[in-house]
């Protein structure tokens, strides 16, 4: 736990879908500049936690503080404006917008922020997007769409970048490009929350990990702790 106030602090999150409760009191903290993961087998509540953090799903109990502000009850667009950007599962690029249009349409330069993400900086991170600048969203490969989804999220200059299964369905070489990009973002001080299943890669990328099981955090710790205890991998992650 960091000595300073965390960028994100969630306590006792309870949420679900209709009559079905999925989260049973999730506690989560992310310090500024940290890369944190949510791990767990399929259906354990990782995406539901993210949907609750970004306001897509109603928080039933508990509280969320982000950058010193309470988020409970705020709409997703208000939460996004406070600096939370999500790269969702399935990427969701617009078929009729060009790559360039995607990167300028949502751009937001936060006041006084140095080194902000403008379109040139995003093209430097993803040279392939520059080559494809005038192509439409539906003309891109899966990997290019994923890079665009990350670039679009960065264009809002988020304080917290959230990736939900960002490497799902990508070829190993493209997946590695995405990991490299996240490593560069980490070097640049970007705070990131990642959901993904490649634990062996995530222990090299991230600082801390939270393992979910049936809507509860059953373990949290550092990469070194997770790396050195393979029984956790077997028991909770099935790897
Ligand atoms: N829209 C929905 N309506 C009803 N139940 C849902 C909905 N989305 C998810 N669930 C259920 O909530 C539980 C948690 O799902 P969630 O997607 O959060 O899991 P996850 O840990 O992200 O796993 P996965 O890797 O499979 O996405 C599962 O039992 C799932 O079936």
PDB file of N, CA and C and ligand atoms in Angstrom, residues 17 20 22 41-49 51 89 165, ligand 1:
ATOM      1  N   UNK A  17     -26.167  -8.191 -12.116  1.00  0.00           N
ATOM      2  CA  UNK A  17     -27.081  -8.026 -13.250  1.00  0.00           C
ATOM      3  C   UNK A  17     -28.455  -8.504 -12.797  1.00  0.00           C
ATOM      4  N   UNK A  20     -29.097 -11.310 -10.241  1.00  0.00           N
ATOM      5  CA  UNK A  20     -27.865 -12.072  -9.988  1.00  0.00           C
ATOM      6  C   UNK A  20     -26.742 -11.167  -9.501  1.00  0.00           C
ATOM      7  N   UNK A  22     -22.971 -10.412  -8.625  1.00  0.00           N
ATOM      8  CA  UNK A  22     -21.700 -10.923  -9.159  1.00  0.00           C
ATOM      9  C   UNK A  22     -20.518 -10.472  -8.290  1.00  0.00           C
ATOM     10  N   UNK A  41     -10.072 -16.705 -13.134  1.00  0.00           N
ATOM     11  CA  UNK A  41     -10.618 -17.535 -14.209  1.00  0.00           C
ATOM     12  C   UNK A  41     -11.805 -16.830 -14.866  1.00  0.00           C
ATOM     13  N   UNK A  42     -12.303 -17.421 -15.937  1.00  0.00           N
ATOM     14  CA  UNK A  42     -13.473 -16.874 -16.626  1.00  0.00           C
ATOM     15  C   UNK A  42     -14.654 -16.760 -15.668  1.00  0.00           C
ATOM     16  N   UNK A  43     -15.376 -15.674 -15.813  1.00  0.00           N
ATOM     17  CA  UNK A  43     -16.629 -15.527 -15.079  1.00  0.00           C
ATOM     18  C   UNK A  43     -16.473 -15.174 -13.611  1.00  0.00           C
ATOM     19  N   UNK A  44     -15.297 -14.748 -13.172  1.00  0.00           N
ATOM     20  CA  UNK A  44     -15.077 -14.466 -11.750  1.00  0.00           C
ATOM     21  C   UNK A  44     -15.422 -13.028 -11.356  1.00  0.00           C
ATOM     22  N   UNK A  45     -15.667 -12.173 -12.378  1.00  0.00           N
ATOM     23  CA  UNK A  45     -16.116 -10.814 -12.069  1.00  0.00           C
ATOM     24  C   UNK A  45     -15.158  -9.706 -12.459  1.00  0.00           C
ATOM     25  N   UNK A  46     -14.169 -10.006 -13.282  1.00  0.00           N
ATOM     26  CA  UNK A  46     -13.184  -8.974 -13.656  1.00  0.00           C
ATOM     27  C   UNK A  46     -13.849  -7.875 -14.507  1.00  0.00           C
ATOM     28  N   UNK A  47     -14.536  -8.294 -15.572  1.00  0.00           N
ATOM     29  CA  UNK A  47     -15.190  -7.292 -16.428  1.00  0.00           C
ATOM     30  C   UNK A  47     -16.291  -6.557 -15.666  1.00  0.00           C
ATOM     31  N   UNK A  48     -16.959  -7.282 -14.798  1.00  0.00           N
ATOM     32  CA  UNK A  48     -18.030  -6.646 -14.007  1.00  0.00           C
ATOM     33  C   UNK A  48     -17.426  -5.578 -13.082  1.00  0.00           C
ATOM     34  N   UNK A  49     -16.257  -5.857 -12.534  1.00  0.00           N
ATOM     35  CA  UNK A  49     -15.587  -4.849 -11.693  1.00  0.00           C
ATOM     36  C   UNK A  49     -15.285  -3.606 -12.527  1.00  0.00           C
ATOM     37  N   UNK A  51     -16.743  -2.612 -15.323  1.00  0.00           N
ATOM     38  CA  UNK A  51     -18.005  -1.924 -15.673  1.00  0.00           C
ATOM     39  C   UNK A  51     -18.510  -1.095 -14.502  1.00  0.00           C
ATOM     40  N   UNK A  89     -13.294  -4.860 -24.221  1.00  0.00           N
ATOM     41  CA  UNK A  89     -13.211  -6.131 -24.941  1.00  0.00           C
ATOM     42  C   UNK A  89     -13.871  -5.910 -26.288  1.00  0.00           C
ATOM     43  N   UNK A 165      -9.004  -7.333 -21.447  1.00  0.00           N
ATOM     44  CA  UNK A 165      -8.677  -8.385 -22.422  1.00  0.00           C
ATOM     45  C   UNK A 165      -8.211  -7.793 -23.752  1.00  0.00           C
TER      46      UNK A 165
HETATM   47  N1  LIG B   1     -24.722  -8.793 -19.021  1.00  0.00           N
HETATM   48  C1  LIG B   1     -24.753  -9.804 -18.149  1.00  0.00           C
HETATM   49  N2  LIG B   1     -25.947 -10.275 -17.684  1.00  0.00           N
HETATM   50  C2  LIG B   1     -25.995 -11.284 -16.777  1.00  0.00           C
HETATM   51  N3  LIG B   1     -24.911 -11.903 -16.257  1.00  0.00           N
HETATM   52  C3  LIG B   1     -23.712 -11.477 -16.682  1.00  0.00           C
HETATM   53  C4  LIG B   1     -23.568 -10.416 -17.647  1.00  0.00           C
HETATM   54  N4  LIG B   1     -22.239 -10.219 -17.875  1.00  0.00           N
HETATM   55  C5  LIG B   1     -21.595 -11.111 -17.085  1.00  0.00           C
HETATM   56  N5  LIG B   1     -22.472 -11.859 -16.386  1.00  0.00           N
HETATM   57  C6  LIG B   1     -22.142 -12.920 -15.423  1.00  0.00           C
HETATM   58  O1  LIG B   1     -21.376 -12.334 -14.383  1.00  0.00           O
HETATM   59  C7  LIG B   1     -20.342 -13.220 -13.959  1.00  0.00           C
HETATM   60  C8  LIG B   1     -19.005 -12.496 -14.039  1.00  0.00           C
HETATM   61  O2  LIG B   1     -18.740 -12.176 -15.398  1.00  0.00           O
HETATM   62  P1  LIG B   1     -17.503 -11.265 -15.842  1.00  0.00           P
HETATM   63  O3  LIG B   1     -17.665 -10.992 -17.300  1.00  0.00           O
HETATM   64  O4  LIG B   1     -17.385 -10.117 -14.920  1.00  0.00           O
HETATM   65  O5  LIG B   1     -16.315 -12.256 -15.603  1.00  0.00           O
HETATM   66  P2  LIG B   1     -14.794 -12.138 -15.995  1.00  0.00           P
HETATM   67  O6  LIG B   1     -14.033 -12.461 -14.770  1.00  0.00           O
HETATM   68  O7  LIG B   1     -14.545 -10.846 -16.666  1.00  0.00           O
HETATM   69  O8  LIG B   1     -14.606 -13.352 -17.002  1.00  0.00           O
HETATM   70  P3  LIG B   1     -14.399 -13.413 -18.568  1.00  0.00           P
HETATM   71  O9  LIG B   1     -12.940 -13.544 -18.739  1.00  0.00           O
HETATM   72  O10 LIG B   1     -15.131 -14.658 -18.911  1.00  0.00           O
HETATM   73  O11 LIG B   1     -14.996 -12.168 -19.166  1.00  0.00           O
HETATM   74  C9  LIG B   1     -20.451 -14.457 -14.844  1.00  0.00           C
HETATM   75  O12 LIG B   1     -21.171 -15.435 -14.148  1.00  0.00           O
HETATM   76  C10 LIG B   1     -21.236 -13.961 -16.044  1.00  0.00           C
HETATM   77  O13 LIG B   1     -21.984 -15.014 -16.593  1.00  0.00           O
END
